């Protein structure tokens, strides 16, 4: 199944990134391992759809999926915006 409708990237790539490349967060998956969200054509709807599909594939709770989506959006906005303003917050598992 594709990560989002119309994408050539598959959920199998996500599973591979988690199992073999130590991807932990939605941002890590969509911005670094399978960097499909770095295009200017990426939309909020695609973010939500990808978070839902990835969350279900990885067995995330609805709460975790929502938290991952929020963190992903903040990090993507920071990256796309050229790093202006405050830096995107790190997920709890990366802070420390």
JSON list of C-alpha atoms in Angstrom, two decimals:
[
{"chain": "A", "resi": 1, "resn": "UNK", "atom": "CA", "xyz": [0.00, 0.00, 0.00]},
{"chain": "A", "resi": 2, "resn": "UNK", "atom": "CA", "xyz": [1.31, 3.52, -0.74]},
{"chain": "A", "resi": 3, "resn": "UNK", "atom": "CA", "xyz": [2.27, 5.87, 2.10]},
{"chain": "A", "resi": 4, "resn": "UNK", "atom": "CA", "xyz": [-0.21, 8.40, 0.70]},
{"chain": "A", "resi": 5, "resn": "UNK", "atom": "CA", "xyz": [-2.65, 8.33, -2.19]},
{"chain": "A", "resi": 6, "resn": "UNK", "atom": "CA", "xyz": [-0.84, 8.75, -5.48]},
{"chain": "A", "resi": 7, "resn": "UNK", "atom": "CA", "xyz": [2.61, 8.12, -4.01]},
{"chain": "A", "resi": 8, "resn": "UNK", "atom": "CA", "xyz": [5.09, 5.66, -5.46]},
{"chain": "A", "resi": 9, "resn": "UNK", "atom": "CA", "xyz": [6.53, 5.13, -1.97]},
{"chain": "A", "resi": 10, "resn": "UNK", "atom": "CA", "xyz": [5.18, 2.17, -0.04]},
{"chain": "A", "resi": 11, "resn": "UNK", "atom": "CA", "xyz": [4.49, 1.39, 3.59]},
{"chain": "A", "resi": 12, "resn": "UNK", "atom": "CA", "xyz": [7.00, -1.44, 3.16]},
{"chain": "A", "resi": 13, "resn": "UNK", "atom": "CA", "xyz": [9.68, 1.26, 2.92]},
{"chain": "A", "resi": 14, "resn": "UNK", "atom": "CA", "xyz": [8.50, 2.62, 6.26]},
{"chain": "A", "resi": 15, "resn": "UNK", "atom": "CA", "xyz": [8.69, -0.78, 7.90]},
{"chain": "A", "resi": 16, "resn": "UNK", "atom": "CA", "xyz": [12.18, -1.26, 6.45]},
{"chain": "A", "resi": 17, "resn": "UNK", "atom": "CA", "xyz": [13.26, 2.15, 7.78]},
{"chain": "A", "resi": 18, "resn": "UNK", "atom": "CA", "xyz": [12.03, 1.26, 11.27]},
{"chain": "A", "resi": 19, "resn": "UNK", "atom": "CA", "xyz": [13.38, -2.30, 11.34]},
{"chain": "A", "resi": 20, "resn": "UNK", "atom": "CA", "xyz": [16.68, -1.81, 9.51]},
{"chain": "A", "resi": 21, "resn": "UNK", "atom": "CA", "xyz": [17.55, 1.90, 9.71]},
{"chain": "A", "resi": 22, "resn": "UNK", "atom": "CA", "xyz": [16.48, 2.68, 13.29]},
{"chain": "A", "resi": 23, "resn": "UNK", "atom": "CA", "xyz": [13.83, 5.22, 12.29]},
{"chain": "A", "resi": 24, "resn": "UNK", "atom": "CA", "xyz": [11.80, 6.13, 15.37]},
{"chain": "A", "resi": 25, "resn": "UNK", "atom": "CA", "xyz": [9.57, 9.11, 14.59]},
{"chain": "A", "resi": 26, "resn": "UNK", "atom": "CA", "xyz": [7.23, 10.14, 11.80]},
{"chain": "A", "resi": 27, "resn": "UNK", "atom": "CA", "xyz": [9.57, 13.03, 11.01]},
{"chain": "A", "resi": 28, "resn": "UNK", "atom": "CA", "xyz": [12.53, 10.68, 10.80]},
{"chain": "A", "resi": 29, "resn": "UNK", "atom": "CA", "xyz": [10.61, 8.48, 8.37]},
{"chain": "A", "resi": 30, "resn": "UNK", "atom": "CA", "xyz": [9.13, 11.19, 6.12]},
{"chain": "A", "resi": 31, "resn": "UNK", "atom": "CA", "xyz": [11.99, 13.70, 6.20]},
{"chain": "A", "resi": 32, "resn": "UNK", "atom": "CA", "xyz": [15.08, 11.48, 6.29]},
{"chain": "A", "resi": 33, "resn": "UNK", "atom": "CA", "xyz": [14.50, 7.79, 5.52]},
{"chain": "A", "resi": 34, "resn": "UNK", "atom": "CA", "xyz": [11.78, 8.08, 2.86]},
{"chain": "A", "resi": 35, "resn": "UNK", "atom": "CA", "xyz": [12.03, 11.86, 2.29]},
{"chain": "A", "resi": 36, "resn": "UNK", "atom": "CA", "xyz": [8.80, 12.33, 0.36]},
{"chain": "A", "resi": 37, "resn": "UNK", "atom": "CA", "xyz": [7.63, 15.22, 2.55]},
{"chain": "A", "resi": 38, "resn": "UNK", "atom": "CA", "xyz": [10.41, 17.59, 1.52]},
{"chain": "A", "resi": 39, "resn": "UNK", "atom": "CA", "xyz": [8.72, 18.68, -1.70]},
{"chain": "A", "resi": 40, "resn": "UNK", "atom": "CA", "xyz": [6.87, 21.97, -1.93]},
{"chain": "A", "resi": 41, "resn": "UNK", "atom": "CA", "xyz": [3.82, 20.04, -3.17]},
{"chain": "A", "resi": 42, "resn": "UNK", "atom": "CA", "xyz": [3.39, 18.12, 0.09]},
{"chain": "A", "resi": 43, "resn": "UNK", "atom": "CA", "xyz": [0.10, 19.04, 1.79]},
{"chain": "A", "resi": 44, "resn": "UNK", "atom": "CA", "xyz": [-1.44, 18.94, 5.25]},
{"chain": "A", "resi": 45, "resn": "UNK", "atom": "CA", "xyz": [-3.82, 16.27, 3.96]},
{"chain": "A", "resi": 46, "resn": "UNK", "atom": "CA", "xyz": [-0.89, 14.11, 2.87]},
{"chain": "A", "resi": 47, "resn": "UNK", "atom": "CA", "xyz": [0.72, 14.58, 6.28]},
{"chain": "A", "resi": 48, "resn": "UNK", "atom": "CA", "xyz": [-2.44, 13.42, 8.05]},
{"chain": "A", "resi": 49, "resn": "UNK", "atom": "CA", "xyz": [-2.96, 10.51, 5.67]},
{"chain": "A", "resi": 50, "resn": "UNK", "atom": "CA", "xyz": [0.67, 9.39, 5.96]},
{"chain": "A", "resi": 51, "resn": "UNK", "atom": "CA", "xyz": [0.57, 9.66, 9.75]},
{"chain": "A", "resi": 52, "resn": "UNK", "atom": "CA", "xyz": [-2.59, 7.57, 9.89]},
{"chain": "A", "resi": 53, "resn": "UNK", "atom": "CA", "xyz": [-1.31, 4.86, 7.53]},
{"chain": "A", "resi": 54, "resn": "UNK", "atom": "CA", "xyz": [2.13, 4.73, 9.13]},
{"chain": "A", "resi": 55, "resn": "UNK", "atom": "CA", "xyz": [0.69, 4.74, 12.64]},
{"chain": "A", "resi": 56, "resn": "UNK", "atom": "CA", "xyz": [-1.63, 1.84, 11.85]},
{"chain": "A", "resi": 57, "resn": "UNK", "atom": "CA", "xyz": [1.19, -0.08, 10.13]},
{"chain": "A", "resi": 58, "resn": "UNK", "atom": "CA", "xyz": [3.48, 0.33, 13.14]},
{"chain": "A", "resi": 59, "resn": "UNK", "atom": "CA", "xyz": [0.81, -0.28, 15.76]},
{"chain": "A", "resi": 60, "resn": "UNK", "atom": "CA", "xyz": [0.86, 3.23, 17.20]},
{"chain": "A", "resi": 61, "resn": "UNK", "atom": "CA", "xyz": [-2.01, 4.39, 19.38]},
{"chain": "A", "resi": 62, "resn": "UNK", "atom": "CA", "xyz": [-4.19, 7.25, 18.15]},
{"chain": "A", "resi": 63, "resn": "UNK", "atom": "CA", "xyz": [-2.53, 9.48, 20.74]},
{"chain": "A", "resi": 64, "resn": "UNK", "atom": "CA", "xyz": [0.98, 8.60, 19.58]},
{"chain": "A", "resi": 65, "resn": "UNK", "atom": "CA", "xyz": [-0.02, 9.12, 15.95]},
{"chain": "A", "resi": 66, "resn": "UNK", "atom": "CA", "xyz": [-1.42, 12.57, 16.79]},
{"chain": "A", "resi": 67, "resn": "UNK", "atom": "CA", "xyz": [1.73, 13.50, 18.74]},
{"chain": "A", "resi": 68, "resn": "UNK", "atom": "CA", "xyz": [3.97, 12.26, 15.92]},
{"chain": "A", "resi": 69, "resn": "UNK", "atom": "CA", "xyz": [1.98, 14.28, 13.39]},
{"chain": "A", "resi": 70, "resn": "UNK", "atom": "CA", "xyz": [2.23, 17.45, 15.47]},
{"chain": "A", "resi": 71, "resn": "UNK", "atom": "CA", "xyz": [5.98, 17.03, 15.92]},
{"chain": "A", "resi": 72, "resn": "UNK", "atom": "CA", "xyz": [6.46, 16.18, 12.23]},
{"chain": "A", "resi": 73, "resn": "UNK", "atom": "CA", "xyz": [4.57, 19.29, 11.09]},
{"chain": "A", "resi": 74, "resn": "UNK", "atom": "CA", "xyz": [6.68, 21.52, 13.36]},
{"chain": "A", "resi": 75, "resn": "UNK", "atom": "CA", "xyz": [9.96, 19.99, 12.15]},
{"chain": "A", "resi": 76, "resn": "UNK", "atom": "CA", "xyz": [8.95, 20.09, 8.48]},
{"chain": "A", "resi": 77, "resn": "UNK", "atom": "CA", "xyz": [7.85, 23.73, 8.76]},
{"chain": "A", "resi": 78, "resn": "UNK", "atom": "CA", "xyz": [11.20, 24.57, 10.34]},
{"chain": "A", "resi": 79, "resn": "UNK", "atom": "CA", "xyz": [13.12, 22.76, 7.58]},
{"chain": "A", "resi": 80, "resn": "UNK", "atom": "CA", "xyz": [11.05, 24.15, 4.71]},
{"chain": "A", "resi": 81, "resn": "UNK", "atom": "CA", "xyz": [11.19, 27.62, 6.25]},
{"chain": "A", "resi": 82, "resn": "UNK", "atom": "CA", "xyz": [14.98, 27.56, 6.17]},
{"chain": "A", "resi": 83, "resn": "UNK", "atom": "CA", "xyz": [15.37, 27.13, 9.89]},
{"chain": "A", "resi": 84, "resn": "UNK", "atom": "CA", "xyz": [14.07, 30.62, 10.70]},
{"chain": "A", "resi": 85, "resn": "UNK", "atom": "CA", "xyz": [12.63, 31.14, 14.13]},
{"chain": "A", "resi": 86, "resn": "UNK", "atom": "CA", "xyz": [12.76, 28.58, 16.85]},
{"chain": "A", "resi": 87, "resn": "UNK", "atom": "CA", "xyz": [14.01, 25.14, 16.19]},
{"chain": "A", "resi": 88, "resn": "UNK", "atom": "CA", "xyz": [11.51, 22.29, 15.99]},
{"chain": "A", "resi": 89, "resn": "UNK", "atom": "CA", "xyz": [11.13, 20.55, 19.35]},
{"chain": "A", "resi": 90, "resn": "UNK", "atom": "CA", "xyz": [12.70, 17.15, 19.67]},
{"chain": "A", "resi": 91, "resn": "UNK", "atom": "CA", "xyz": [10.43, 14.22, 20.42]},
{"chain": "A", "resi": 92, "resn": "UNK", "atom": "CA", "xyz": [10.69, 13.05, 24.03]},
{"chain": "A", "resi": 93, "resn": "UNK", "atom": "CA", "xyz": [12.69, 9.97, 23.10]},
{"chain": "A", "resi": 94, "resn": "UNK", "atom": "CA", "xyz": [15.39, 12.18, 21.54]},
{"chain": "A", "resi": 95, "resn": "UNK", "atom": "CA", "xyz": [15.53, 14.84, 24.24]},
{"chain": "A", "resi": 96, "resn": "UNK", "atom": "CA", "xyz": [18.18, 14.50, 26.93]}
]
